[in-house]
Coordinates of N, CA and C in Angstrom, one line a residue:
X1 N 88.4 162.1 89.6 CA 88.9 161.2 88.6 C 89.9 160.2 89.3
X2 N 89.8 159.0 89.0 CA 90.7 158.0 89.5 C 91.8 157.8 88.5
X3 N 93.0 157.4 89.1 CA 94.1 157.1 88.2 C 93.9 155.7 87.6
X4 N 94.0 155.7 86.2 CA 93.8 154.5 85.5 C 95.2 153.9 85.1
X5 N 95.3 152.6 85.0 CA 96.5 152.0 84.4 C 96.7 152.6 83.0
X6 N 97.9 152.9 82.7 CA 98.2 153.5 81.4 C 99.1 152.5 80.5
X7 N 99.0 152.8 79.3 CA 99.9 152.1 78.3 C 101.3 152.6 78.5
X8 N 102.3 151.9 78.1 CA 103.7 152.4 78.3 C 103.9 153.7 77.4
X9 N 104.6 154.6 77.9 CA 104.9 155.8 77.2 C 106.2 155.5 76.3
X10 N 106.4 156.3 75.3 CA 107.6 156.3 74.5 C 108.2 157.6 74.5
X11 N 109.5 157.7 74.9 CA 110.3 158.9 74.9 C 111.6 158.7 74.2
X12 N 111.8 159.6 73.2 CA 113.1 159.5 72.4 C 113.9 160.8 72.6
X13 N 115.2 160.6 72.9 CA 116.0 161.7 73.2 C 117.3 161.6 72.5
X14 N 117.9 162.8 72.1 CA 119.3 162.7 71.6 C 120.3 162.4 72.7
X15 N 121.4 161.8 72.3 CA 122.4 161.5 73.3 C 123.8 161.7 72.7
X16 N 124.8 161.8 73.6 CA 126.2 162.1 73.3 C 127.0 160.9 72.9
X17 N 126.7 159.7 73.6 CA 127.5 158.5 73.4 C 126.6 157.3 73.7
X18 N 126.2 156.6 72.7 CA 125.3 155.4 72.9 C 125.8 154.4 73.9
X19 N 127.1 154.1 73.8 CA 127.7 153.0 74.6 C 127.7 153.4 76.1
X20 N 128.1 154.7 76.4 CA 128.0 155.1 77.8 C 126.6 155.2 78.3
X21 N 125.7 155.6 77.4 CA 124.2 155.7 77.8 C 123.7 154.3 78.1
X22 N 124.0 153.4 77.2 CA 123.5 152.0 77.4 C 124.1 151.4 78.7
X23 N 125.4 151.6 79.0 CA 126.0 151.1 80.2 C 125.3 151.7 81.4
X24 N 125.1 153.0 81.4 CA 124.5 153.7 82.6 C 123.1 153.1 82.8
X25 N 122.2 153.1 81.8 CA 120.8 152.8 81.9 C 120.7 151.3 82.2
X26 N 121.5 150.4 81.7 CA 121.4 149.0 81.9 C 122.1 148.6 83.2
X27 N 123.3 149.0 83.4 CA 124.1 148.6 84.6 C 123.8 149.3 85.9
X28 N 123.5 150.6 85.8 CA 123.2 151.4 87.0 C 121.7 151.4 87.3
X29 N 120.9 151.7 86.3 CA 119.4 151.8 86.6 C 118.7 150.5 86.5
X30 N 119.3 149.5 85.8 CA 118.7 148.2 85.7 C 117.7 148.0 84.6
X31 N 117.8 148.9 83.6 CA 116.9 148.8 82.4 C 117.4 147.6 81.6
X32 N 116.5 147.0 80.9 CA 116.8 146.0 79.9 C 116.9 146.6 78.5
X33 N 117.8 146.0 77.7 CA 118.0 146.6 76.4 C 117.1 145.9 75.4
X34 N 116.5 146.8 74.6 CA 115.5 146.3 73.5 C 116.2 146.3 72.2
X35 N 115.5 146.8 71.2 CA 116.1 146.8 69.8 C 117.2 147.9 69.8
X36 N 118.2 147.6 68.9 CA 119.3 148.6 68.8 C 119.7 148.7 67.3
X37 N 120.4 149.8 67.0 CA 121.0 149.9 65.7 C 122.3 150.7 65.9
X38 N 123.0 151.0 64.9 CA 124.2 151.8 65.0 C 124.0 153.2 65.6
X39 N 122.8 153.7 65.4 CA 122.5 155.1 65.8 C 121.4 155.3 66.8
X40 N 120.8 154.2 67.4 CA 119.9 154.3 68.5 C 119.8 153.1 69.3
X41 N 119.3 153.2 70.5 CA 119.0 152.1 71.4 C 117.6 152.2 72.0
X42 N 116.9 151.1 72.2 CA 115.7 151.1 73.0 C 115.9 150.5 74.3
X43 N 115.4 151.1 75.4 CA 115.5 150.6 76.7 C 114.2 150.5 77.4
X44 N 114.1 149.4 78.2 CA 112.9 149.2 79.0 C 113.1 149.9 80.4
X45 N 112.4 151.0 80.6 CA 112.5 151.8 81.8 C 111.2 151.5 82.6
X46 N 111.2 150.6 83.5 CA 110.0 150.2 84.3 C 108.8 150.0 83.4
X47 N 109.0 149.3 82.3 CA 107.9 149.0 81.4 C 107.6 150.1 80.3
X48 N 108.4 151.1 80.3 CA 108.2 152.2 79.3 C 109.4 152.2 78.3
X49 N 109.1 152.6 77.1 CA 110.1 152.6 76.1 C 110.9 153.9 76.0
X50 N 112.1 153.9 76.4 CA 113.0 155.0 76.4 C 114.0 154.8 75.3
X51 N 114.1 155.7 74.4 CA 115.0 155.5 73.2 C 116.0 156.7 73.2
X52 N 117.3 156.3 72.9 CA 118.3 157.3 72.7 C 118.8 157.2 71.3
X53 N 118.9 158.4 70.7 CA 119.4 158.5 69.3 C 120.8 159.2 69.3
X54 N 121.7 158.7 68.6 CA 123.0 159.4 68.4 C 122.8 160.5 67.5
X55 N 122.9 161.7 68.0 CA 122.7 162.9 67.1 C 123.9 163.8 67.1
X56 N 125.1 163.2 67.1 CA 126.3 163.9 67.0 C 126.7 164.7 68.3
X57 N 126.2 164.3 69.4 CA 126.6 165.0 70.7 C 125.7 166.0 71.1
X58 N 124.6 166.4 70.3 CA 123.7 167.4 70.7 C 122.7 166.8 71.7
X59 N 122.4 167.6 72.8 CA 121.3 167.2 73.7 C 120.4 168.4 73.9
X60 N 119.4 168.2 74.7 CA 118.4 169.3 75.0 C 119.0 170.3 75.9
X61 N 118.6 171.6 75.6 CA 119.0 172.7 76.5 C 118.3 172.6 77.8
X62 N 119.0 172.9 78.9 CA 118.4 172.9 80.2 C 118.2 174.2 80.8
X63 N 117.1 174.4 81.5 CA 116.7 175.6 82.3 C 116.5 175.1 83.7
X64 N 116.1 176.1 84.6 CA 115.8 175.7 86.0 C 114.6 176.5 86.4
X65 N 113.8 175.8 87.3 CA 112.6 176.4 87.9 C 112.7 176.2 89.4
X66 N 112.4 177.3 90.2 CA 112.4 177.1 91.6 C 111.2 176.3 92.1
X67 N 111.4 175.2 92.8 CA 110.4 174.4 93.3 C 110.8 173.9 94.7
X68 N 110.0 174.2 95.7 CA 110.3 173.8 97.1 C 111.7 174.2 97.5
X69 N 112.1 175.4 97.2 CA 113.4 176.0 97.6 C 114.6 175.3 96.9
X70 N 114.4 174.7 95.8 CA 115.4 174.0 95.0 C 115.4 174.5 93.6
X71 N 116.5 174.6 92.9 CA 116.6 175.0 91.5 C 116.4 173.7 90.7
X72 N 115.2 173.4 90.3 CA 114.9 172.1 89.6 C 115.2 172.2 88.1
X73 N 116.0 171.3 87.6 CA 116.3 171.3 86.1 C 115.0 171.0 85.3
X74 N 114.9 171.7 84.2 CA 113.8 171.4 83.2 C 114.5 171.4 81.9
X75 N 114.3 170.4 81.0 CA 113.4 169.3 81.3 C 114.0 168.2 82.2
X76 N 113.1 167.4 82.7 CA 113.5 166.2 83.5 C 112.4 165.2 83.3
X77 N 112.7 163.9 83.6 CA 111.8 162.9 83.4 C 112.1 161.8 84.4
X78 N 111.1 160.9 84.6 CA 111.3 159.8 85.6 C 110.0 159.0 85.7
X79 N 110.0 158.2 86.8 CA 108.9 157.3 87.1 C 108.4 157.6 88.5
X80 N 107.1 157.5 88.7 CA 106.5 157.5 90.1 C 106.5 156.0 90.5
X81 N 107.3 155.7 91.5 CA 107.5 154.4 92.0 C 106.7 154.1 93.3
X82 N 106.5 152.9 93.6 CA 106.0 152.5 94.9 C 107.0 152.9 96.0
X83 N 106.6 153.1 97.3 CA 107.6 153.4 98.3 C 108.7 152.3 98.4
X84 N 108.4 151.0 98.4 CA 109.5 150.1 98.5 C 110.5 150.1 97.2
X85 N 109.9 150.3 96.0 CA 110.7 150.4 94.8 C 111.6 151.7 94.9
X86 N 111.0 152.8 95.4 CA 111.8 154.0 95.5 C 113.0 153.8 96.5
X87 N 112.8 153.2 97.6 CA 113.9 152.9 98.5 C 114.9 152.0 97.9
X88 N 114.5 151.0 97.2 CA 115.5 150.1 96.5 C 116.3 150.8 95.5
X89 N 115.6 151.7 94.7 CA 116.4 152.5 93.7 C 117.3 153.4 94.3
X90 N 116.9 154.1 95.4 CA 117.8 155.1 96.1 C 119.0 154.4 96.6
X91 N 118.9 153.2 97.2 CA 120.0 152.5 97.7 C 120.9 152.0 96.5
X92 N 120.3 151.6 95.4 CA 121.1 151.1 94.2 C 121.9 152.3 93.6
X93 N 121.4 153.5 93.6 CA 122.1 154.6 93.0 C 123.1 155.2 93.9
X94 N 123.1 155.0 95.2 CA 124.0 155.6 96.2 C 125.4 155.4 95.8
X95 N 126.2 156.5 95.5 CA 127.6 156.4 95.2 C 127.8 156.2 93.7
X96 N 126.7 156.0 92.9 CA 126.9 155.7 91.5 C 126.4 156.8 90.5
X97 N 125.8 157.9 91.1 CA 125.2 159.0 90.3 C 125.6 160.3 90.8
X98 N 125.5 161.3 89.9 CA 125.7 162.7 90.3 C 124.4 163.3 90.8
X99 N 124.2 163.4 92.1 CA 122.9 163.9 92.6 C 122.7 165.3 92.3
X100 N 121.5 165.6 91.9 CA 121.0 167.0 91.9 C 120.3 167.3 93.2
X101 N 119.5 166.3 93.6 CA 118.8 166.4 94.9 C 118.8 164.9 95.4
X102 N 119.5 164.7 96.5 CA 119.6 163.4 97.2 C 118.2 163.0 97.6
X103 N 118.0 161.7 97.8 CA 116.7 161.2 98.3 C 116.2 162.0 99.5
X104 N 115.0 162.5 99.4 CA 114.5 163.3 100.5 C 113.0 163.3 100.4
X105 N 112.4 163.9 101.5 CA 110.9 164.1 101.5 C 110.7 165.5 101.1
X106 N 109.8 165.8 100.2 CA 109.4 167.1 99.8 C 107.9 167.4 100.1
X107 N 107.6 168.6 100.3 CA 106.2 169.1 100.5 C 105.6 168.4 101.7
X108 N 106.4 168.2 102.7 CA 105.9 167.5 103.9 C 104.6 168.2 104.5
X109 N 103.8 167.3 105.0 CA 102.5 167.7 105.6 C 101.5 168.4 104.6
X110 N 101.7 168.1 103.3 CA 100.7 168.7 102.3 C 100.2 167.5 101.5
X111 N 99.2 167.8 100.7 CA 98.7 166.7 99.8 C 99.8 166.3 98.8
X112 N 100.8 167.1 98.6 CA 101.8 166.7 97.6 C 103.0 166.0 98.2
X113 N 102.9 165.6 99.5 CA 104.1 165.0 100.2 C 104.6 163.8 99.4
X114 N 105.9 163.8 99.2 CA 106.5 162.8 98.3 C 108.0 162.6 98.6
X115 N 108.4 161.3 98.5 CA 109.8 161.1 98.4 C 110.3 161.4 97.0
X116 N 111.5 162.0 96.9 CA 112.0 162.3 95.5 C 113.5 162.3 95.5
X117 N 114.0 162.1 94.4 CA 115.5 162.2 94.1 C 115.7 162.6 92.7
X118 N 116.7 163.3 92.5 CA 117.1 163.8 91.2 C 118.6 163.5 90.9
X119 N 118.9 163.0 89.7 CA 120.3 162.8 89.4 C 120.5 163.0 87.9
X120 N 121.7 162.9 87.4 CA 122.1 163.1 86.0 C 122.5 161.8 85.4
X121 N 122.2 161.7 84.1 CA 122.7 160.5 83.3 C 124.0 161.0 82.6
X122 N 124.6 160.1 81.8 CA 125.9 160.5 81.1 C 125.7 161.6 80.1
X123 N 124.4 161.9 79.7 CA 124.2 162.9 78.7 C 123.8 164.3 79.4
X124 N 123.9 164.3 80.7 CA 123.6 165.4 81.6 C 122.1 165.7 81.7
X125 N 121.3 164.7 81.3 CA 119.9 164.8 81.5 C 119.5 164.6 82.9
X126 N 118.6 165.3 83.4 CA 118.1 165.2 84.8 C 116.9 164.2 84.8
X127 N 117.0 163.3 85.8 CA 116.0 162.3 86.0 C 115.4 162.5 87.4
X128 N 114.1 162.4 87.5 CA 113.5 162.4 88.8 C 112.7 161.2 89.0
X129 N 112.9 160.5 90.2 CA 112.0 159.4 90.6 C 111.4 159.8 91.9
X130 N 110.1 159.5 92.0 CA 109.4 159.9 93.2 C 108.5 158.8 93.7
X131 N 107.9 159.0 94.9 CA 107.0 158.1 95.5 C 106.1 158.8 96.4
X132 N 104.8 158.4 96.4 CA 103.8 158.9 97.3 C 103.4 157.7 98.2
X133 N 103.1 158.0 99.4 CA 102.6 157.0 100.3 C 101.3 156.5 99.8
X134 N 100.5 157.4 99.2 CA 99.2 157.0 98.6 C 99.1 157.7 97.2
X135 N 99.0 156.9 96.2 CA 99.0 157.5 94.8 C 97.8 158.4 94.5
X136 N 96.8 158.4 95.4 CA 95.7 159.3 95.2 C 96.1 160.7 95.3
X137 N 97.3 161.0 95.9 CA 97.7 162.3 96.1 C 98.6 162.8 94.9
X138 N 98.8 162.0 93.9 CA 99.6 162.3 92.8 C 99.2 163.6 92.1
X139 N 97.9 163.8 91.9 CA 97.4 165.0 91.3 C 96.6 165.9 92.2
X140 N 96.7 165.7 93.5 CA 95.9 166.5 94.5 C 96.5 167.9 94.6
X141 N 95.7 168.9 94.4 CA 96.2 170.3 94.5 C 96.7 170.6 96.0
X142 N 97.7 171.5 96.0 CA 98.1 172.0 97.3 C 96.9 172.8 98.0
X143 N 96.9 172.7 99.3 CA 95.8 173.5 100.0 C 96.3 174.9 100.0
X144 N 95.4 175.8 99.8 CA 95.8 177.3 99.7 C 95.3 178.0 101.0

């Protein structure tokens, strides 16, 4: 199966502070602001609709899963970027985020080889951005 262009996804999450969330996503990540109200904001995250709702400070519970010798937070979300866009984002975030996993190469010399980075937003949500040298390997199984 080949990877087909997709329509933008829509993800809505509860947040602790709309103003801090907007500042982080717009000023640090470079998202543009879409529609807003007193209780929610729409953000353009690489062409996808990310929405935060003020729910009185409640956010999602976090768990961890061991992946490639790291305790990876679940849930997490992000975008698969091109290698140049990944490098640009990594440089942009340097010194501005709380790293969970600094930019690195994971699963080296396997079909899943990828650049990845994990960080937290002001709501303590984990975000992962990754990049493959060849997107054909995005869904390629590991060799057993």
